[in-house]
Every structure is written in structure tokens, then in C-alpha cells.
CSV table of C-alpha atoms and ligand atoms in Angstrom, one decimal:
chain,number,residue,atom,x,y,z
A,1,UNK,CA,-23.4,-9.5,10.1
A,2,UNK,CA,-21.4,-9.7,6.8
A,3,UNK,CA,-20.9,-13.1,5.5
A,4,UNK,CA,-17.2,-13.0,4.3
A,5,UNK,CA,-17.0,-16.6,3.5
A,6,UNK,CA,-19.7,-16.2,0.6
A,7,UNK,CA,-17.3,-13.6,-0.9
A,8,UNK,CA,-14.4,-16.0,-1.3
A,9,UNK,CA,-13.9,-17.8,-4.7
A,10,UNK,CA,-15.1,-21.5,-4.2
A,11,UNK,CA,-11.8,-23.0,-5.6
A,12,UNK,CA,-9.7,-20.7,-3.0
A,13,UNK,CA,-12.1,-22.0,-0.2
A,14,UNK,CA,-11.5,-25.4,-1.2
A,15,UNK,CA,-7.7,-24.9,-1.9
A,16,UNK,CA,-5.4,-27.4,0.0
A,17,UNK,CA,-2.3,-25.0,0.3
A,18,UNK,CA,1.1,-26.3,-0.4
A,19,UNK,CA,2.7,-27.4,3.0
A,20,UNK,CA,6.4,-26.5,3.0
A,21,UNK,CA,9.1,-28.5,5.0
A,22,UNK,CA,9.5,-25.4,7.3
A,23,UNK,CA,5.6,-25.3,7.7
A,24,UNK,CA,5.8,-28.8,8.8
A,25,UNK,CA,8.8,-28.8,11.0
A,26,UNK,CA,10.1,-25.5,12.3
A,27,UNK,CA,12.5,-26.1,15.3
A,28,UNK,CA,15.7,-24.3,15.2
A,29,UNK,CA,18.0,-27.2,16.4
A,30,UNK,CA,18.2,-30.4,14.5
A,31,UNK,CA,19.8,-32.1,11.5
A,32,UNK,CA,17.8,-30.8,8.7
A,33,UNK,CA,17.5,-33.1,5.8
A,34,UNK,CA,14.2,-32.3,4.6
A,35,UNK,CA,14.0,-29.3,2.4
A,36,UNK,CA,16.6,-30.3,-0.2
A,37,UNK,CA,18.7,-27.3,0.9
A,38,UNK,CA,22.5,-27.2,0.5
A,39,UNK,CA,23.8,-27.8,3.9
A,40,UNK,CA,26.8,-25.4,3.2
A,41,UNK,CA,26.7,-21.6,3.0
A,42,UNK,CA,25.1,-18.7,4.8
A,43,UNK,CA,21.7,-18.3,2.9
A,44,UNK,CA,21.5,-21.9,2.4
A,45,UNK,CA,18.3,-22.4,4.4
A,46,UNK,CA,14.7,-21.3,3.5
A,47,UNK,CA,13.3,-18.6,5.6
A,48,UNK,CA,10.6,-18.7,7.8
A,49,UNK,CA,7.1,-19.0,5.6
A,50,UNK,CA,5.2,-17.4,8.1
A,51,UNK,CA,7.7,-14.5,9.3
A,52,UNK,CA,6.7,-15.2,13.0
A,53,UNK,CA,9.5,-12.8,14.5
A,54,UNK,CA,8.5,-9.9,12.1
A,55,UNK,CA,4.8,-10.3,12.8
A,56,UNK,CA,5.4,-10.2,16.6
A,57,UNK,CA,7.6,-7.1,16.2
A,58,UNK,CA,4.8,-5.6,14.1
A,59,UNK,CA,2.3,-6.7,16.6
A,60,UNK,CA,4.0,-4.9,19.4
A,61,UNK,CA,4.5,-1.7,17.6
A,62,UNK,CA,0.9,-1.6,16.1
A,63,UNK,CA,-0.8,-3.1,19.2
A,64,UNK,CA,-2.5,-5.9,16.9
A,65,UNK,CA,-2.5,-9.5,17.5
A,66,UNK,CA,-0.1,-11.6,15.1
A,67,UNK,CA,-3.0,-13.5,13.8
A,68,UNK,CA,-4.5,-10.3,12.2
A,69,UNK,CA,-1.0,-9.8,10.1
A,70,UNK,CA,0.0,-10.9,6.8
A,71,UNK,CA,3.4,-9.9,5.3
A,72,UNK,CA,3.7,-9.8,1.5
A,73,UNK,CA,6.5,-9.1,-1.1
A,74,UNK,CA,5.6,-5.5,-1.0
A,75,UNK,CA,1.9,-4.2,-0.5
A,76,UNK,CA,1.7,-5.0,-4.3
A,77,UNK,CA,1.7,-8.6,-3.7
A,78,UNK,CA,-1.2,-8.3,-1.1
A,79,UNK,CA,-3.2,-6.3,-3.8
A,80,UNK,CA,-2.8,-9.1,-6.2
A,81,UNK,CA,-3.9,-11.8,-3.6
A,82,UNK,CA,-6.9,-9.7,-2.9
A,83,UNK,CA,-8.0,-10.1,-6.5
A,84,UNK,CA,-7.0,-13.8,-6.8
A,85,UNK,CA,-9.1,-14.5,-3.4
A,86,UNK,CA,-12.2,-12.6,-4.0
A,87,UNK,CA,-12.6,-12.1,-7.8
A,88,UNK,CA,-13.5,-14.9,-10.4
A,89,UNK,CA,-11.8,-13.8,-13.8
A,90,UNK,CA,-13.9,-12.9,-16.3
A,91,UNK,CA,-16.9,-12.6,-13.8
A,92,UNK,CA,-16.5,-10.4,-10.8
A,93,UNK,CA,-15.6,-6.8,-10.8
A,94,UNK,CA,-13.7,-4.4,-8.7
A,95,UNK,CA,-14.2,-0.5,-8.0
A,96,UNK,CA,-11.7,2.2,-7.6
A,97,UNK,CA,-12.0,6.0,-7.1
A,98,UNK,CA,-9.9,7.9,-9.5
A,99,UNK,CA,-7.5,9.3,-9.7
A,100,UNK,CA,-5.6,6.7,-7.6
A,101,UNK,CA,-2.6,4.3,-7.5
A,102,UNK,CA,-2.2,2.7,-10.9
A,103,UNK,CA,-1.4,-0.9,-9.6
A,104,UNK,CA,-5.0,-1.5,-8.9
A,105,UNK,CA,-6.0,-1.3,-12.5
A,106,UNK,CA,-3.1,-3.1,-13.8
A,107,UNK,CA,-3.4,-6.1,-11.3
A,108,UNK,CA,-7.2,-6.1,-12.1
A,109,UNK,CA,-6.2,-6.5,-15.8
A,110,UNK,CA,-3.8,-9.3,-15.0
A,111,UNK,CA,-6.4,-11.0,-13.2
A,112,UNK,CA,-9.1,-10.5,-15.9
A,113,UNK,CA,-11.2,-8.7,-13.5
A,114,UNK,CA,-13.4,-5.7,-14.9
A,115,UNK,CA,-12.6,-2.4,-13.1
A,116,UNK,CA,-15.4,0.1,-12.4
A,117,UNK,CA,-14.0,3.7,-11.9
A,118,UNK,CA,-15.9,6.4,-10.0
A,119,UNK,CA,-14.2,9.6,-10.2
A,120,UNK,CA,-13.4,11.6,-6.9
A,121,UNK,CA,-15.0,14.8,-6.7
A,122,UNK,CA,-13.1,18.3,-7.3
A,123,UNK,CA,-11.7,18.1,-3.5
A,124,UNK,CA,-10.6,14.6,-4.5
A,125,UNK,CA,-13.2,13.3,-2.0
A,126,UNK,CA,-15.6,10.3,-2.6
A,127,UNK,CA,-19.2,11.5,-3.9
A,128,UNK,CA,-21.2,9.3,-1.8
A,129,UNK,CA,-24.0,9.2,-4.0
A,130,UNK,CA,-22.0,8.3,-7.0
A,131,UNK,CA,-20.3,5.6,-4.8
A,132,UNK,CA,-23.6,4.3,-3.6
A,133,UNK,CA,-25.1,3.9,-7.1
A,134,UNK,CA,-22.2,2.1,-8.4
A,135,UNK,CA,-22.0,-0.1,-5.6
A,136,UNK,CA,-25.4,-1.5,-6.4
A,137,UNK,CA,-23.8,-3.6,-9.0
A,138,UNK,CA,-23.8,-7.1,-7.4
A,139,UNK,CA,-20.7,-8.3,-9.2
A,140,UNK,CA,-18.5,-5.7,-7.5
A,141,UNK,CA,-16.5,-7.8,-4.9
A,142,UNK,CA,-13.7,-5.5,-4.1
A,143,UNK,CA,-13.4,-1.8,-3.4
A,144,UNK,CA,-10.0,-0.1,-3.2
A,145,UNK,CA,-9.6,3.0,-1.1
A,146,UNK,CA,-6.2,4.8,-0.9
A,147,UNK,CA,-5.8,7.1,1.9
A,148,UNK,CA,-3.7,9.2,1.8
A,149,UNK,CA,-4.5,8.8,-1.9
A,150,UNK,CA,-1.9,8.5,-4.5
A,151,UNK,CA,-1.3,11.0,-6.4
A,152,UNK,CA,-3.7,13.5,-4.5
A,153,UNK,CA,-2.1,13.2,-1.2
A,154,UNK,CA,-5.3,13.7,0.8
A,155,UNK,CA,-7.1,11.4,3.1
A,156,UNK,CA,-10.5,10.2,2.0
A,157,UNK,CA,-13.2,11.0,4.6
A,158,UNK,CA,-15.8,8.5,3.5
A,159,UNK,CA,-13.5,5.3,4.0
A,160,UNK,CA,-15.3,4.2,7.0
A,161,UNK,CA,-18.7,5.1,5.3
A,162,UNK,CA,-17.9,2.7,2.3
A,163,UNK,CA,-16.6,0.0,4.6
A,164,UNK,CA,-19.7,0.2,6.5
A,165,UNK,CA,-22.4,0.3,3.8
A,166,UNK,CA,-20.7,-2.1,1.1
A,167,UNK,CA,-21.3,-5.8,1.5
A,168,UNK,CA,-18.0,-6.8,-0.3
A,169,UNK,CA,-14.3,-6.5,0.7
A,170,UNK,CA,-12.9,-3.0,1.1
A,171,UNK,CA,-9.0,-2.7,0.8
A,172,UNK,CA,-8.1,0.6,2.6
A,173,UNK,CA,-4.4,1.1,1.3
A,174,UNK,CA,-2.7,3.1,4.0
A,175,UNK,CA,0.7,3.1,2.3
A,176,UNK,CA,1.1,6.8,3.4
A,177,UNK,CA,-0.8,6.7,6.7
A,178,UNK,CA,2.5,6.9,8.6
A,179,UNK,CA,2.8,10.6,7.4
A,180,UNK,CA,-0.5,11.5,9.1
A,181,UNK,CA,-2.4,10.3,12.2
A,182,UNK,CA,-5.4,9.0,10.1
A,183,UNK,CA,-5.6,5.1,10.1
A,184,UNK,CA,-8.5,2.7,10.4
A,185,UNK,CA,-6.2,0.2,12.1
A,186,UNK,CA,-8.0,0.3,15.5
A,187,UNK,CA,-11.3,-0.4,13.7
A,188,UNK,CA,-10.4,-3.8,12.3
A,189,UNK,CA,-12.4,-5.7,15.0
A,190,UNK,CA,-15.5,-3.7,14.1
A,191,UNK,CA,-15.3,-4.4,10.2
A,192,UNK,CA,-14.9,-8.0,9.2
A,193,UNK,CA,-14.9,-7.0,5.4
A,194,UNK,CA,-11.8,-4.5,5.8
A,195,UNK,CA,-8.3,-5.3,4.8
A,196,UNK,CA,-5.7,-2.6,5.5
A,197,UNK,CA,-2.6,-2.5,3.7
A,198,UNK,CA,0.6,-0.6,5.0
A,199,UNK,CA,4.2,-0.9,4.0
A,200,UNK,CA,7.6,-0.4,5.1
A,201,UNK,CA,8.5,1.3,1.7
A,202,UNK,CA,7.6,4.9,2.5
A,203,UNK,CA,7.8,6.3,6.1
A,204,UNK,CA,10.0,3.3,7.1
A,205,UNK,CA,12.4,3.8,4.4
A,206,UNK,CA,12.7,0.3,3.2
A,207,UNK,CA,11.3,0.4,-0.5
A,208,UNK,CA,14.1,-1.9,-1.7
A,209,UNK,CA,13.4,-4.7,0.9
A,210,UNK,CA,9.7,-5.1,-0.3
A,211,UNK,CA,7.9,-5.5,3.0
A,212,UNK,CA,4.1,-4.9,2.7
A,213,UNK,CA,1.8,-5.6,5.3
A,214,UNK,CA,-2.1,-6.6,5.4
A,215,UNK,CA,-3.9,-6.2,8.5
A,216,UNK,CA,-7.4,-7.9,8.5
A,217,UNK,CA,-9.6,-10.7,10.4
A,218,UNK,CA,-7.7,-14.1,11.0
A,219,UNK,CA,-9.9,-15.6,8.5
A,220,UNK,CA,-8.9,-13.2,5.6
A,221,UNK,CA,-5.3,-13.5,6.8
A,222,UNK,CA,-5.5,-17.3,6.5
A,223,UNK,CA,-6.8,-17.0,2.9
A,224,UNK,CA,-3.8,-14.7,2.0
A,225,UNK,CA,-1.3,-17.1,3.5
A,226,UNK,CA,-3.1,-20.1,1.6
A,227,UNK,CA,-2.6,-18.2,-1.7
A,228,UNK,CA,0.8,-16.8,-1.3
A,229,UNK,CA,4.1,-18.5,-2.5
A,230,UNK,CA,5.5,-20.5,0.5
A,231,UNK,CA,8.5,-18.6,1.1
A,232,UNK,CA,7.4,-15.0,-0.1
A,233,UNK,CA,9.8,-12.9,1.9
A,234,UNK,CA,13.5,-13.5,1.6
A,235,UNK,CA,15.5,-13.8,4.9
A,236,UNK,CA,17.5,-10.8,3.8
A,237,UNK,CA,14.5,-8.6,3.5
A,238,UNK,CA,13.2,-9.9,6.7
A,239,UNK,CA,16.2,-9.1,8.5
A,240,UNK,CA,16.1,-5.7,7.0
A,241,UNK,CA,12.7,-5.1,8.4
A,242,UNK,CA,13.6,-6.3,11.8
A,243,UNK,CA,16.4,-4.0,11.8
A,244,UNK,CA,14.5,-1.0,10.7
A,245,UNK,CA,11.6,-1.7,13.2
A,246,UNK,CA,14.1,-2.1,16.2
A,247,UNK,CA,15.3,1.5,15.2
A,248,UNK,CA,12.2,3.5,16.0
A,249,UNK,CA,14.0,6.6,17.0
A,250,UNK,CA,15.2,6.7,13.4
A,251,UNK,CA,11.9,6.3,11.9
A,252,UNK,CA,10.3,9.1,14.0
A,253,UNK,CA,13.1,11.5,13.3
A,254,UNK,CA,13.1,11.0,9.7
A,255,UNK,CA,9.3,11.2,9.6
A,256,UNK,CA,9.3,14.4,11.5
A,257,UNK,CA,11.9,15.7,9.0
A,258,UNK,CA,10.0,14.6,5.9
A,259,UNK,CA,6.6,16.2,7.3
A,260,UNK,CA,8.1,19.6,8.2
A,261,UNK,CA,10.0,19.5,4.7
A,262,UNK,CA,6.7,18.6,3.1
A,263,UNK,CA,4.8,21.6,4.9
A,264,UNK,CA,7.7,24.1,4.0
A,265,UNK,CA,7.9,22.9,0.3
A,266,UNK,CA,4.2,23.2,-0.1
A,267,UNK,CA,4.4,26.9,1.2
A,268,UNK,CA,7.3,27.6,-1.2
A,269,UNK,CA,5.8,26.2,-4.2
A,270,UNK,CA,2.8,28.0,-4.0
A,271,UNK,CA,4.6,31.4,-4.0
A,272,UNK,CA,6.4,30.3,-7.4
A,273,UNK,CA,5.0,32.0,-10.5
A,274,UNK,CA,5.1,28.4,-12.3
A,275,UNK,CA,2.9,26.9,-9.8
A,276,UNK,CA,-0.9,27.5,-10.2
A,277,UNK,CA,-2.1,25.4,-7.1
A,278,UNK,CA,-0.6,23.3,-4.5
A,279,UNK,CA,-2.9,20.6,-3.2
A,280,UNK,CA,-2.7,19.8,0.6
A,281,UNK,CA,-0.9,16.7,1.2
A,282,UNK,CA,-0.8,14.5,4.3
A,283,UNK,CA,1.7,12.1,2.6
A,284,UNK,CA,5.5,12.1,1.7
A,285,UNK,CA,4.6,14.0,-1.8
A,286,UNK,CA,2.8,17.0,-3.1
A,287,UNK,CA,0.5,17.3,-5.9
A,288,UNK,CA,0.8,20.6,-7.6
A,289,UNK,CA,-0.9,22.2,-10.7
A,290,UNK,CA,1.2,24.3,-13.3
A,291,UNK,CA,0.4,25.7,-16.6
A,292,UNK,CA,2.3,22.9,-18.7
A,293,UNK,CA,3.1,19.9,-16.9
A,294,UNK,CA,5.0,18.4,-19.6
A,295,UNK,CA,7.3,21.6,-20.1
A,296,UNK,CA,7.8,21.7,-16.4
A,297,UNK,CA,8.6,17.9,-16.5
A,298,UNK,CA,11.2,18.1,-19.2
A,299,UNK,CA,12.8,21.3,-18.0
A,300,UNK,CA,13.4,19.5,-14.6
A,301,UNK,CA,14.7,16.4,-16.3
A,302,UNK,CA,17.3,18.6,-18.1
A,303,UNK,CA,18.6,19.8,-14.9
A,304,UNK,CA,18.8,16.1,-13.4
A,305,UNK,CA,15.7,16.5,-11.3
A,306,UNK,CA,13.0,13.8,-11.7
A,307,UNK,CA,9.5,14.3,-10.5
A,308,UNK,CA,6.4,12.5,-11.6
A,309,UNK,CA,4.5,14.0,-14.4
A,310,UNK,CA,0.7,13.1,-13.4
A,311,UNK,CA,-0.6,15.1,-16.4
A,312,UNK,CA,-2.4,11.9,-17.7
A,313,UNK,CA,-4.2,11.5,-14.4
A,314,UNK,CA,-4.9,15.2,-13.1
A,315,UNK,CA,-4.5,17.8,-16.0
A,316,UNK,CA,-1.1,19.5,-15.7
A,317,UNK,CA,-0.4,18.2,-12.4
A,318,UNK,CA,3.2,17.0,-11.3
A,319,UNK,CA,3.6,14.9,-8.2
A,320,UNK,CA,6.9,15.7,-6.2
A,321,UNK,CA,8.4,13.2,-3.7
A,322,UNK,CA,9.8,15.1,-0.5
A,323,UNK,CA,13.5,14.8,-0.6
A,324,UNK,CA,16.1,15.9,1.7
A,325,UNK,CA,16.2,19.6,2.6
A,326,UNK,CA,19.0,20.3,0.1
A,327,UNK,CA,17.2,18.3,-2.8
A,328,UNK,CA,14.0,20.2,-1.9
A,329,UNK,CA,15.9,23.4,-2.1
A,330,UNK,CA,17.2,22.3,-5.5
A,331,UNK,CA,14.1,21.6,-6.9
A,332,UNK,CA,12.7,24.9,-5.7
A,333,UNK,CA,15.8,26.8,-7.4
A,334,UNK,CA,15.1,24.8,-10.7
A,335,UNK,CA,11.3,25.6,-10.7
A,336,UNK,CA,12.2,29.4,-10.0
A,337,UNK,CA,13.8,29.6,-13.2
A,338,UNK,CA,11.2,27.9,-15.3
A,339,UNK,CA,9.1,30.7,-17.1
A,340,UNK,CA,5.5,30.4,-15.8
B,1,PMP,N1,0.0,1.5,-2.5
B,1,PMP,C1,0.3,2.7,-2.9
B,1,PMP,C2,-0.8,3.7,-2.8
B,1,PMP,C3,1.5,3.1,-3.4
B,1,PMP,O1,1.5,4.5,-3.8
B,1,PMP,C4,2.4,2.1,-3.5
B,1,PMP,C5,4.0,2.4,-4.0
B,1,PMP,N2,4.1,3.6,-4.8
B,1,PMP,C6,2.2,0.8,-3.0
B,1,PMP,C7,0.9,0.5,-2.7
B,1,PMP,C8,3.2,-0.3,-3.2
B,1,PMP,O2,4.0,-0.2,-2.1
B,1,PMP,P1,4.9,-1.5,-1.9
B,1,PMP,O3,6.4,-0.9,-2.2
B,1,PMP,O4,4.7,-1.9,-0.3
B,1,PMP,O5,4.5,-2.6,-2.7
């Protein structure tokens, strides 16, 4: 059995968290003279620091007990908290499989945590031998796996292998998992070292509301709660999340449209002279190789169509987010007119 407690920084284990007024007393009725709030107005009261209603709703949707759920100000907040909980600045390391989401590297740097980068193979999968060799370094406390991976779009086959074989914490970033049927969320109980990140920013269409979710053991959730700012989710964002989660038909319809569009766009892109290769995607974006990514990117910008130039991560590749059918059509027309 993995001893998760041993992986936690000692200052975090010992931390006495701030006890907010709403933590100490959370009844809905009463005369509240405890939080130095203004008694007038409609946003005058602090929000629920534990987001109980939102967690309850997610718990029903995901079939997971609320004590396994943490809500962050976007999943980016949860990523940052993982560094702060498990990695001592200047001593411990984290590992990522490249190319992947850029914020792991930025937040490692912010937290002064050295980052070991293991390249994915030509199919953008984990090379198990290389991973095993790299993970022998006992100062690596945290591994990030992004599945489906950004910017490559594929699911990572060896995610469970790493969770099982690595003795540290594995953060499995499933930001795009709603667009495919692959998630490890039903294996949480099996793996005490697993943290799964999801978000309402993608399939749920709530990027502006900044609602990220971490699913993990109650012990890890208690650490995330200890370290987060007391009122990290605003009442406005909380309400937006509850509204979206209450409209699941909307979510399912939009998701179906986006997945269909992704599949159609992949096919159409592969027929264009300017496109050399379309990588298979299980997310809401497509990675494609062109002859010259800088030229294609600049030509599209001139036509008012903005994609992501990923040339610096994957040679001559562009990443295209799936838009509405008419936006995708406009992209295809514009690409048709770019000389190969
Ligand atoms: N993880 C991945 C893989 C992402 O691509 C993104 C956003 N682009 C995030 C996390 C951050 O999402 P959020 O909006 O929840 O902070």
C-alpha cells in the first residue's frame, strides 16, 4: 500500500488552515455580523467556501461521493495546488510527457520545481521503458498525464500503468475526457495516489466561469481544501456551474454536435492539399501537420481565423479547435485557398 502521507510536504501536513467565518457558521438564517460584510446589496455575502451544493450536483452526475471532490478556480488552480502540496521548492521534481499542456511547466517554474520531460513516442504514447527509467529518480513526487492529451488529441494508453507502478502522485488531467469515453474516474478507490482533473471549461461550455474539479481520495481532497484560498469560487461562477449542470440535455446535444464536427473536419482536412497529416483526436480539437505551420497560421490570421500554431511543440503542426459547423466551413474554405 502506498503511503500518501509521506509524499506530502511537512509544512503542509502541519498547516493549520484559515478558518473563515462561513466555515465556522454556515446556517442560512440568522443575523450575520461575523464576516465584516456589507449588509446591503445582492453580492454582499461571501460564497460557500466548500461549494457544497455544486459538489452534491457533481456527485450525482459522476456517481462519486462529495468527499472525493475539490472545486478549483479552473483546473489550473488545482494543478498549482498539487505542486504546492507535494513538491518542496528547490528539492523535489515533477515529470511530464511531452508535448503536452503548457501550464504544467509554467506552474513547476512558479513553484521552483525542476521538471523532467520524457518525450512521447511517434504515436504520442508513453514509452514505458523510458518512463520506468526516468521514474527511478526518487526526487520525482508528481507525474502529470494529460489524456486526451493537449495538443495531440489522443488518449494515453499507459496512464493506468504509470498510476500503478509509480509510488508518487499521478495527476491525470482529463480536461477533454468528456469528448471520449475514456476516464479513470471509476478507478479512484483503487489508486490512493491518483488525482483526476476535469473541468467545466470544455464540453460544459463554461470557460468564463473558471470551474475546475479534482477527484481524489478524501485525504488528498482535505489537503487541497487546506491550501486553497478560503473563497476560491465566486457565487456568480458557482451559480453558472449549477445552471449548466442542471441543463444536461444541452450539454449532451452540444457534445454530439462537436464530436460529429470533429470527425467531419478531420476527414475534410485530410483531403486538403495544404494538409500533410491529420492526427486522430478524441478531444474538441485536431492536430494537423502542414508544410509550413507559420505560413498557414499567418494566412488564416489575415482572413480573421485564429488557430493555434504548435510549431514550437510539434514541427509544422497546427491545432484547430472545433467550432460551429459554419465556422468549420469557413476554416476549410480558407485552407483550400492556401497554396500547399
Ligand atoms: N488542462 C488542460 C489539458 C487544458 O488544455 C486546459 C485549458 N486549456 C486546462 C487544464 C485548464 O482548464 P481550466 O479552464 O479548467 O483552468
